[in-house]
């Protein structure tokens, strides 16, 4: 499974975003806690979707975590979210 | 005491609590370090809980808040957010407003300085 593709697919299905970027930033964290050889540990999501806009920050993050699902959340070390 | 009771006790007895990896004087993760750094800089008196020191708390805090990541900031018993949210709230001034509303003392000038440096 291509993790980035899977993340994109799940977020697209959940929110029909007008803007979506899924970025693997693992290399920026090489040598830090949580880094694994091969990357795919530290991610950033930039997402704009009508449903997310009016939510509180906590609700927005929770919705994104839920859309990604526990299997993905459980395998990654860090997820930065820029949402509106 | 169960992990849940322990967490409830901690967030009830302390106005501001940061569940983090490492301690406020020696953070062990960049995200925990960033939030602890903001709170230290703006002079907030907060309790730090090192989740790496207790596996029960490490899992327990995720269940308690239904939030999958560390760090987690609590103010007057309420979950406020993780690293991204605290960073955004610091820069927007929402964190100041929250501390004002909850009666938590902090250095307004230091908070302003952070915004000026990142504006």
JSON list of C-alpha atoms in Angstrom, two decimals:
[
{"chain": "A", "resi": 1, "resn": "UNK", "atom": "CA", "xyz": [0.00, 0.00, 0.00]},
{"chain": "A", "resi": 2, "resn": "UNK", "atom": "CA", "xyz": [1.28, 3.44, -0.89]},
{"chain": "A", "resi": 3, "resn": "UNK", "atom": "CA", "xyz": [0.60, 5.24, 2.36]},
{"chain": "A", "resi": 4, "resn": "UNK", "atom": "CA", "xyz": [0.36, 8.72, 0.85]},
{"chain": "A", "resi": 5, "resn": "UNK", "atom": "CA", "xyz": [-2.14, 7.52, -1.75]},
{"chain": "A", "resi": 6, "resn": "UNK", "atom": "CA", "xyz": [-4.19, 5.73, 0.86]},
{"chain": "A", "resi": 7, "resn": "UNK", "atom": "CA", "xyz": [-4.29, 8.85, 3.04]},
{"chain": "A", "resi": 8, "resn": "UNK", "atom": "CA", "xyz": [-5.33, 10.99, 0.08]},
{"chain": "A", "resi": 9, "resn": "UNK", "atom": "CA", "xyz": [-8.06, 8.53, -0.88]},
{"chain": "A", "resi": 10, "resn": "UNK", "atom": "CA", "xyz": [-9.53, 8.39, 2.60]},
{"chain": "A", "resi": 11, "resn": "UNK", "atom": "CA", "xyz": [-9.50, 12.17, 3.07]},
{"chain": "A", "resi": 12, "resn": "UNK", "atom": "CA", "xyz": [-11.00, 12.73, -0.38]},
{"chain": "A", "resi": 13, "resn": "UNK", "atom": "CA", "xyz": [-13.78, 10.22, 0.33]},
{"chain": "A", "resi": 14, "resn": "UNK", "atom": "CA", "xyz": [-14.54, 11.80, 3.71]},
{"chain": "A", "resi": 15, "resn": "UNK", "atom": "CA", "xyz": [-14.41, 15.51, 2.91]},
{"chain": "A", "resi": 16, "resn": "UNK", "atom": "CA", "xyz": [-14.38, 16.12, -0.86]},
{"chain": "A", "resi": 17, "resn": "UNK", "atom": "CA", "xyz": [-11.72, 18.79, -0.23]},
{"chain": "A", "resi": 18, "resn": "UNK", "atom": "CA", "xyz": [-11.14, 21.69, -2.61]},
{"chain": "A", "resi": 19, "resn": "UNK", "atom": "CA", "xyz": [-7.48, 21.58, -1.65]},
{"chain": "A", "resi": 20, "resn": "UNK", "atom": "CA", "xyz": [-5.51, 18.60, -0.39]},
{"chain": "A", "resi": 21, "resn": "UNK", "atom": "CA", "xyz": [-1.81, 18.04, 0.05]},
{"chain": "A", "resi": 22, "resn": "UNK", "atom": "CA", "xyz": [-0.31, 15.04, 1.81]},
{"chain": "A", "resi": 23, "resn": "UNK", "atom": "CA", "xyz": [3.36, 15.61, 2.42]},
{"chain": "A", "resi": 24, "resn": "UNK", "atom": "CA", "xyz": [5.93, 13.17, 3.82]},
{"chain": "A", "resi": 25, "resn": "UNK", "atom": "CA", "xyz": [8.23, 15.32, 5.97]},
{"chain": "A", "resi": 26, "resn": "UNK", "atom": "CA", "xyz": [10.04, 12.39, 7.53]},
{"chain": "A", "resi": 27, "resn": "UNK", "atom": "CA", "xyz": [13.44, 13.38, 6.14]},
{"chain": "A", "resi": 28, "resn": "UNK", "atom": "CA", "xyz": [13.24, 16.65, 8.09]},
{"chain": "A", "resi": 29, "resn": "UNK", "atom": "CA", "xyz": [13.09, 14.55, 11.24]},
{"chain": "A", "resi": 30, "resn": "UNK", "atom": "CA", "xyz": [15.95, 12.17, 10.46]},
{"chain": "A", "resi": 31, "resn": "UNK", "atom": "CA", "xyz": [17.71, 11.30, 13.71]},
{"chain": "A", "resi": 32, "resn": "UNK", "atom": "CA", "xyz": [14.81, 12.52, 15.87]},
{"chain": "A", "resi": 33, "resn": "UNK", "atom": "CA", "xyz": [12.61, 10.34, 18.04]},
{"chain": "A", "resi": 34, "resn": "UNK", "atom": "CA", "xyz": [10.12, 8.38, 15.97]},
{"chain": "A", "resi": 35, "resn": "UNK", "atom": "CA", "xyz": [12.10, 8.47, 12.73]},
{"chain": "A", "resi": 36, "resn": "UNK", "atom": "CA", "xyz": [12.43, 5.15, 10.95]},
{"chain": "A", "resi": 37, "resn": "UNK", "atom": "CA", "xyz": [14.68, 4.31, 8.04]},
{"chain": "A", "resi": 38, "resn": "UNK", "atom": "CA", "xyz": [12.59, 4.61, 4.89]},
{"chain": "A", "resi": 39, "resn": "UNK", "atom": "CA", "xyz": [10.53, 7.53, 6.22]},
{"chain": "A", "resi": 40, "resn": "UNK", "atom": "CA", "xyz": [6.71, 7.57, 6.18]},
{"chain": "A", "resi": 41, "resn": "UNK", "atom": "CA", "xyz": [6.70, 8.53, 9.88]},
{"chain": "A", "resi": 42, "resn": "UNK", "atom": "CA", "xyz": [6.17, 12.31, 9.88]},
{"chain": "A", "resi": 43, "resn": "UNK", "atom": "CA", "xyz": [3.37, 13.71, 7.73]},
{"chain": "A", "resi": 44, "resn": "UNK", "atom": "CA", "xyz": [1.77, 17.04, 7.03]},
{"chain": "A", "resi": 45, "resn": "UNK", "atom": "CA", "xyz": [-1.73, 17.44, 5.66]},
{"chain": "A", "resi": 46, "resn": "UNK", "atom": "CA", "xyz": [-2.94, 20.67, 4.12]},
{"chain": "A", "resi": 47, "resn": "UNK", "atom": "CA", "xyz": [-6.66, 20.48, 3.57]},
{"chain": "A", "resi": 48, "resn": "UNK", "atom": "CA", "xyz": [-9.49, 22.84, 2.73]},
{"chain": "A", "resi": 49, "resn": "UNK", "atom": "CA", "xyz": [-13.01, 21.45, 2.84]},
{"chain": "A", "resi": 50, "resn": "UNK", "atom": "CA", "xyz": [-16.45, 22.99, 3.40]},
{"chain": "A", "resi": 51, "resn": "UNK", "atom": "CA", "xyz": [-17.29, 20.61, 6.23]},
{"chain": "A", "resi": 52, "resn": "UNK", "atom": "CA", "xyz": [-14.09, 21.37, 8.16]},
{"chain": "A", "resi": 53, "resn": "UNK", "atom": "CA", "xyz": [-14.28, 25.17, 7.99]},
{"chain": "A", "resi": 54, "resn": "UNK", "atom": "CA", "xyz": [-16.90, 25.86, 10.68]},
{"chain": "A", "resi": 55, "resn": "UNK", "atom": "CA", "xyz": [-15.56, 23.26, 13.13]},
{"chain": "A", "resi": 56, "resn": "UNK", "atom": "CA", "xyz": [-13.51, 24.08, 16.22]},
{"chain": "A", "resi": 57, "resn": "UNK", "atom": "CA", "xyz": [-9.83, 23.22, 15.90]},
{"chain": "A", "resi": 58, "resn": "UNK", "atom": "CA", "xyz": [-10.16, 20.17, 18.10]},
{"chain": "A", "resi": 59, "resn": "UNK", "atom": "CA", "xyz": [-13.22, 18.92, 16.20]},
{"chain": "A", "resi": 60, "resn": "UNK", "atom": "CA", "xyz": [-11.43, 19.44, 12.88]},
{"chain": "A", "resi": 61, "resn": "UNK", "atom": "CA", "xyz": [-8.42, 17.41, 13.96]},
{"chain": "A", "resi": 62, "resn": "UNK", "atom": "CA", "xyz": [-10.65, 14.69, 15.39]},
{"chain": "A", "resi": 63, "resn": "UNK", "atom": "CA", "xyz": [-12.57, 14.46, 12.10]},
{"chain": "A", "resi": 64, "resn": "UNK", "atom": "CA", "xyz": [-9.32, 14.09, 10.18]},
{"chain": "A", "resi": 65, "resn": "UNK", "atom": "CA", "xyz": [-7.99, 11.44, 12.57]},
{"chain": "A", "resi": 66, "resn": "UNK", "atom": "CA", "xyz": [-11.27, 9.55, 12.24]},
{"chain": "A", "resi": 67, "resn": "UNK", "atom": "CA", "xyz": [-11.22, 9.74, 8.44]},
{"chain": "A", "resi": 68, "resn": "UNK", "atom": "CA", "xyz": [-7.66, 8.37, 8.31]},
{"chain": "A", "resi": 69, "resn": "UNK", "atom": "CA", "xyz": [-8.61, 5.57, 10.68]},
{"chain": "A", "resi": 70, "resn": "UNK", "atom": "CA", "xyz": [-6.78, 3.89, 13.54]},
{"chain": "A", "resi": 71, "resn": "UNK", "atom": "CA", "xyz": [-4.69, 1.66, 11.26]},
{"chain": "A", "resi": 72, "resn": "UNK", "atom": "CA", "xyz": [-2.97, 4.65, 9.65]},
{"chain": "A", "resi": 73, "resn": "UNK", "atom": "CA", "xyz": [-2.84, 6.74, 12.82]},
{"chain": "A", "resi": 74, "resn": "UNK", "atom": "CA", "xyz": [-1.26, 3.77, 14.59]},
{"chain": "A", "resi": 75, "resn": "UNK", "atom": "CA", "xyz": [1.60, 3.41, 12.12]},
{"chain": "A", "resi": 76, "resn": "UNK", "atom": "CA", "xyz": [2.75, 7.01, 11.82]},
{"chain": "A", "resi": 77, "resn": "UNK", "atom": "CA", "xyz": [4.67, 9.01, 14.41]},
{"chain": "A", "resi": 78, "resn": "UNK", "atom": "CA", "xyz": [3.56, 12.55, 13.69]},
{"chain": "A", "resi": 79, "resn": "UNK", "atom": "CA", "xyz": [0.83, 14.32, 11.78]},
{"chain": "A", "resi": 80, "resn": "UNK", "atom": "CA", "xyz": [0.79, 18.07, 11.34]},
{"chain": "A", "resi": 81, "resn": "UNK", "atom": "CA", "xyz": [-2.51, 19.47, 10.09]},
{"chain": "A", "resi": 82, "resn": "UNK", "atom": "CA", "xyz": [-3.16, 22.77, 8.36]},
{"chain": "A", "resi": 83, "resn": "UNK", "atom": "CA", "xyz": [-6.90, 22.83, 7.85]},
{"chain": "A", "resi": 84, "resn": "UNK", "atom": "CA", "xyz": [-9.61, 25.28, 7.02]},
{"chain": "B", "resi": 1, "resn": "UNK", "atom": "CA", "xyz": [-5.70, 4.22, 41.22]},
{"chain": "B", "resi": 2, "resn": "UNK", "atom": "CA", "xyz": [-6.42, 3.53, 37.54]},
{"chain": "B", "resi": 3, "resn": "UNK", "atom": "CA", "xyz": [-4.66, 5.57, 34.85]},
{"chain": "B", "resi": 4, "resn": "UNK", "atom": "CA", "xyz": [-7.93, 7.36, 34.14]},
{"chain": "B", "resi": 5, "resn": "UNK", "atom": "CA", "xyz": [-8.38, 8.35, 37.80]},
{"chain": "B", "resi": 6, "resn": "UNK", "atom": "CA", "xyz": [-4.76, 9.44, 38.00]},
{"chain": "B", "resi": 7, "resn": "UNK", "atom": "CA", "xyz": [-5.19, 11.67, 34.91]},
{"chain": "B", "resi": 8, "resn": "UNK", "atom": "CA", "xyz": [-8.44, 13.13, 36.20]},
{"chain": "B", "resi": 9, "resn": "UNK", "atom": "CA", "xyz": [-6.78, 13.86, 39.52]},
{"chain": "B", "resi": 10, "resn": "UNK", "atom": "CA", "xyz": [-3.82, 15.58, 37.84]},
{"chain": "B", "resi": 11, "resn": "UNK", "atom": "CA", "xyz": [-5.88, 17.79, 35.52]},
{"chain": "B", "resi": 12, "resn": "UNK", "atom": "CA", "xyz": [-8.23, 18.69, 38.38]},
{"chain": "B", "resi": 13, "resn": "UNK", "atom": "CA", "xyz": [-5.52, 19.64, 40.86]},
{"chain": "B", "resi": 14, "resn": "UNK", "atom": "CA", "xyz": [-3.40, 21.67, 38.43]},
{"chain": "B", "resi": 15, "resn": "UNK", "atom": "CA", "xyz": [-4.70, 24.63, 36.42]},
{"chain": "B", "resi": 16, "resn": "UNK", "atom": "CA", "xyz": [-2.44, 23.93, 33.47]},
{"chain": "B", "resi": 17, "resn": "UNK", "atom": "CA", "xyz": [-1.07, 20.46, 32.65]},
{"chain": "B", "resi": 18, "resn": "UNK", "atom": "CA", "xyz": [1.04, 19.35, 29.71]},
{"chain": "B", "resi": 19, "resn": "UNK", "atom": "CA", "xyz": [1.23, 15.63, 28.97]},
{"chain": "B", "resi": 20, "resn": "UNK", "atom": "CA", "xyz": [4.46, 15.36, 27.04]},
{"chain": "B", "resi": 21, "resn": "UNK", "atom": "CA", "xyz": [7.36, 13.17, 26.01]},
{"chain": "B", "resi": 22, "resn": "UNK", "atom": "CA", "xyz": [10.15, 14.04, 28.41]},
{"chain": "B", "resi": 23, "resn": "UNK", "atom": "CA", "xyz": [9.94, 16.87, 30.94]},
{"chain": "B", "resi": 24, "resn": "UNK", "atom": "CA", "xyz": [9.64, 20.64, 30.58]},
{"chain": "B", "resi": 25, "resn": "UNK", "atom": "CA", "xyz": [13.33, 20.99, 31.36]},
{"chain": "B", "resi": 26, "resn": "UNK", "atom": "CA", "xyz": [14.33, 18.09, 29.12]},
{"chain": "B", "resi": 27, "resn": "UNK", "atom": "CA", "xyz": [11.76, 17.42, 26.38]},
{"chain": "B", "resi": 28, "resn": "UNK", "atom": "CA", "xyz": [12.36, 14.29, 24.29]},
{"chain": "B", "resi": 29, "resn": "UNK", "atom": "CA", "xyz": [10.31, 15.09, 21.22]},
{"chain": "B", "resi": 30, "resn": "UNK", "atom": "CA", "xyz": [10.26, 18.20, 19.05]},
{"chain": "B", "resi": 31, "resn": "UNK", "atom": "CA", "xyz": [6.48, 18.61, 19.30]},
{"chain": "B", "resi": 32, "resn": "UNK", "atom": "CA", "xyz": [6.44, 18.35, 23.08]},
{"chain": "B", "resi": 33, "resn": "UNK", "atom": "CA", "xyz": [9.42, 20.68, 23.18]},
{"chain": "B", "resi": 34, "resn": "UNK", "atom": "CA", "xyz": [7.61, 23.33, 21.14]},
{"chain": "B", "resi": 35, "resn": "UNK", "atom": "CA", "xyz": [4.56, 23.48, 23.41]},
{"chain": "B", "resi": 36, "resn": "UNK", "atom": "CA", "xyz": [6.63, 23.37, 26.62]},
{"chain": "B", "resi": 37, "resn": "UNK", "atom": "CA", "xyz": [8.83, 26.11, 25.13]},
{"chain": "B", "resi": 38, "resn": "UNK", "atom": "CA", "xyz": [5.84, 28.39, 24.48]},
{"chain": "B", "resi": 39, "resn": "UNK", "atom": "CA", "xyz": [4.48, 27.90, 28.00]},
{"chain": "B", "resi": 40, "resn": "UNK", "atom": "CA", "xyz": [7.90, 28.46, 29.57]},
{"chain": "B", "resi": 41, "resn": "UNK", "atom": "CA", "xyz": [8.50, 31.55, 27.47]},
{"chain": "B", "resi": 42, "resn": "UNK", "atom": "CA", "xyz": [5.21, 33.20, 28.35]},
{"chain": "B", "resi": 43, "resn": "UNK", "atom": "CA", "xyz": [5.69, 32.33, 32.01]},
{"chain": "B", "resi": 44, "resn": "UNK", "atom": "CA", "xyz": [2.78, 29.96, 32.56]},
{"chain": "B", "resi": 45, "resn": "UNK", "atom": "CA", "xyz": [3.05, 27.90, 35.72]},
{"chain": "B", "resi": 46, "resn": "UNK", "atom": "CA", "xyz": [2.25, 24.39, 34.49]},
{"chain": "B", "resi": 47, "resn": "UNK", "atom": "CA", "xyz": [2.58, 20.79, 35.61]},
{"chain": "B", "resi": 48, "resn": "UNK", "atom": "CA", "xyz": [4.38, 18.46, 33.22]},
{"chain": "B", "resi": 49, "resn": "UNK", "atom": "CA", "xyz": [3.63, 14.74, 32.99]},
{"chain": "B", "resi": 50, "resn": "UNK", "atom": "CA", "xyz": [6.21, 12.62, 31.19]},
{"chain": "B", "resi": 51, "resn": "UNK", "atom": "CA", "xyz": [4.24, 9.91, 29.38]},
{"chain": "B", "resi": 52, "resn": "UNK", "atom": "CA", "xyz": [7.45, 8.04, 28.55]},
{"chain": "B", "resi": 53, "resn": "UNK", "atom": "CA", "xyz": [7.84, 7.31, 32.26]},
{"chain": "B", "resi": 54, "resn": "UNK", "atom": "CA", "xyz": [4.49, 5.49, 32.52]},
{"chain": "B", "resi": 55, "resn": "UNK", "atom": "CA", "xyz": [3.04, 3.26, 29.81]},
{"chain": "B", "resi": 56, "resn": "UNK", "atom": "CA", "xyz": [-0.39, 3.30, 31.53]},
{"chain": "B", "resi": 57, "resn": "UNK", "atom": "CA", "xyz": [-0.55, 7.09, 31.35]},
{"chain": "B", "resi": 58, "resn": "UNK", "atom": "CA", "xyz": [0.84, 7.12, 27.80]},
{"chain": "B", "resi": 59, "resn": "UNK", "atom": "CA", "xyz": [-2.10, 5.05, 26.55]},
{"chain": "B", "resi": 60, "resn": "UNK", "atom": "CA", "xyz": [-4.52, 6.37, 29.17]},
{"chain": "B", "resi": 61, "resn": "UNK", "atom": "CA", "xyz": [-4.21, 10.00, 28.13]},
{"chain": "B", "resi": 62, "resn": "UNK", "atom": "CA", "xyz": [-5.08, 9.11, 24.52]},
{"chain": "B", "resi": 63, "resn": "UNK", "atom": "CA", "xyz": [-8.22, 7.33, 25.69]},
{"chain": "B", "resi": 64, "resn": "UNK", "atom": "CA", "xyz": [-9.07, 10.09, 28.17]},
{"chain": "B", "resi": 65, "resn": "UNK", "atom": "CA", "xyz": [-9.19, 12.82, 25.54]},
{"chain": "B", "resi": 66, "resn": "UNK", "atom": "CA", "xyz": [-9.98, 10.60, 22.53]},
{"chain": "B", "resi": 67, "resn": "UNK", "atom": "CA", "xyz": [-6.90, 12.18, 20.94]},
{"chain": "B", "resi": 68, "resn": "UNK", "atom": "CA", "xyz": [-4.19, 9.98, 19.43]},
{"chain": "B", "resi": 69, "resn": "UNK", "atom": "CA", "xyz": [-1.08, 12.11, 19.87]},
{"chain": "B", "resi": 70, "resn": "UNK", "atom": "CA", "xyz": [1.23, 13.63, 22.47]},
{"chain": "B", "resi": 71, "resn": "UNK", "atom": "CA", "xyz": [1.67, 16.44, 23.60]},
{"chain": "B", "resi": 72, "resn": "UNK", "atom": "CA", "xyz": [-1.72, 17.31, 25.07]},
{"chain": "B", "resi": 73, "resn": "UNK", "atom": "CA", "xyz": [-2.49, 20.53, 26.90]},
{"chain": "B", "resi": 74, "resn": "UNK", "atom": "CA", "xyz": [-5.19, 20.80, 29.58]},
{"chain": "B", "resi": 75, "resn": "UNK", "atom": "CA", "xyz": [-6.41, 24.04, 31.11]},
{"chain": "B", "resi": 76, "resn": "UNK", "atom": "CA", "xyz": [-8.68, 23.83, 34.17]},
{"chain": "B", "resi": 77, "resn": "UNK", "atom": "CA", "xyz": [-9.43, 20.20, 33.37]},
{"chain": "B", "resi": 78, "resn": "UNK", "atom": "CA", "xyz": [-10.34, 20.81, 29.74]},
{"chain": "B", "resi": 79, "resn": "UNK", "atom": "CA", "xyz": [-8.42, 19.43, 26.79]},
{"chain": "B", "resi": 80, "resn": "UNK", "atom": "CA", "xyz": [-7.24, 22.31, 24.59]},
{"chain": "B", "resi": 81, "resn": "UNK", "atom": "CA", "xyz": [-5.19, 20.63, 21.90]},
{"chain": "B", "resi": 82, "resn": "UNK", "atom": "CA", "xyz": [-1.89, 19.28, 20.66]},
{"chain": "B", "resi": 83, "resn": "UNK", "atom": "CA", "xyz": [1.15, 20.92, 19.14]},
{"chain": "B", "resi": 84, "resn": "UNK", "atom": "CA", "xyz": [-0.46, 22.32, 15.96]},
{"chain": "B", "resi": 85, "resn": "UNK", "atom": "CA", "xyz": [-3.45, 23.73, 17.79]},
{"chain": "B", "resi": 86, "resn": "UNK", "atom": "CA", "xyz": [-1.39, 25.34, 20.54]},
{"chain": "B", "resi": 87, "resn": "UNK", "atom": "CA", "xyz": [0.96, 26.86, 17.97]},
{"chain": "B", "resi": 88, "resn": "UNK", "atom": "CA", "xyz": [-1.95, 28.30, 15.97]},
{"chain": "B", "resi": 89, "resn": "UNK", "atom": "CA", "xyz": [-3.68, 29.58, 19.10]},
{"chain": "B", "resi": 90, "resn": "UNK", "atom": "CA", "xyz": [-0.46, 31.23, 20.31]},
{"chain": "B", "resi": 91, "resn": "UNK", "atom": "CA", "xyz": [-0.01, 33.07, 17.02]},
{"chain": "B", "resi": 92, "resn": "UNK", "atom": "CA", "xyz": [-3.67, 34.10, 16.72]},
{"chain": "B", "resi": 93, "resn": "UNK", "atom": "CA", "xyz": [-3.94, 35.33, 20.33]},
{"chain": "B", "resi": 94, "resn": "UNK", "atom": "CA", "xyz": [-6.60, 32.72, 21.16]},
{"chain": "B", "resi": 95, "resn": "UNK", "atom": "CA", "xyz": [-4.33, 31.19, 23.78]},
{"chain": "B", "resi": 96, "resn": "UNK", "atom": "CA", "xyz": [-4.08, 34.56, 25.57]},
{"chain": "B", "resi": 97, "resn": "UNK", "atom": "CA", "xyz": [-7.87, 34.83, 25.46]},
{"chain": "B", "resi": 98, "resn": "UNK", "atom": "CA", "xyz": [-8.25, 31.34, 26.89]},
{"chain": "B", "resi": 99, "resn": "UNK", "atom": "CA", "xyz": [-5.83, 32.05, 29.75]},
{"chain": "B", "resi": 100, "resn": "UNK", "atom": "CA", "xyz": [-7.59, 35.38, 30.43]},
{"chain": "B", "resi": 101, "resn": "UNK", "atom": "CA", "xyz": [-10.98, 33.66, 30.50]},
{"chain": "B", "resi": 102, "resn": "UNK", "atom": "CA", "xyz": [-9.77, 30.87, 32.78]},
{"chain": "B", "resi": 103, "resn": "UNK", "atom": "CA", "xyz": [-7.85, 33.16, 35.12]},
{"chain": "B", "resi": 104, "resn": "UNK", "atom": "CA", "xyz": [-4.44, 31.66, 34.33]},
{"chain": "B", "resi": 105, "resn": "UNK", "atom": "CA", "xyz": [-1.61, 34.16, 34.78]},
{"chain": "B", "resi": 106, "resn": "UNK", "atom": "CA", "xyz": [1.02, 34.61, 32.06]},
{"chain": "B", "resi": 107, "resn": "UNK", "atom": "CA", "xyz": [3.22, 37.32, 30.64]},
{"chain": "B", "resi": 108, "resn": "UNK", "atom": "CA", "xyz": [1.25, 39.19, 27.96]},
{"chain": "B", "resi": 109, "resn": "UNK", "atom": "CA", "xyz": [4.36, 40.98, 26.68]},
{"chain": "B", "resi": 110, "resn": "UNK", "atom": "CA", "xyz": [6.15, 37.68, 26.09]},
{"chain": "B", "resi": 111, "resn": "UNK", "atom": "CA", "xyz": [3.14, 36.34, 24.20]},
{"chain": "B", "resi": 112, "resn": "UNK", "atom": "CA", "xyz": [3.14, 39.50, 22.09]},
{"chain": "B", "resi": 113, "resn": "UNK", "atom": "CA", "xyz": [6.85, 39.07, 21.40]},
{"chain": "B", "resi": 114, "resn": "UNK", "atom": "CA", "xyz": [6.24, 35.58, 20.00]},
{"chain": "B", "resi": 115, "resn": "UNK", "atom": "CA", "xyz": [3.65, 37.01, 17.62]},
{"chain": "B", "resi": 116, "resn": "UNK", "atom": "CA", "xyz": [5.91, 39.85, 16.56]},
{"chain": "B", "resi": 117, "resn": "UNK", "atom": "CA", "xyz": [8.75, 37.43, 15.86]},
{"chain": "B", "resi": 118, "resn": "UNK", "atom": "CA", "xyz": [6.45, 35.19, 13.80]},
{"chain": "B", "resi": 119, "resn": "UNK", "atom": "CA", "xyz": [4.17, 37.80, 12.26]}
]
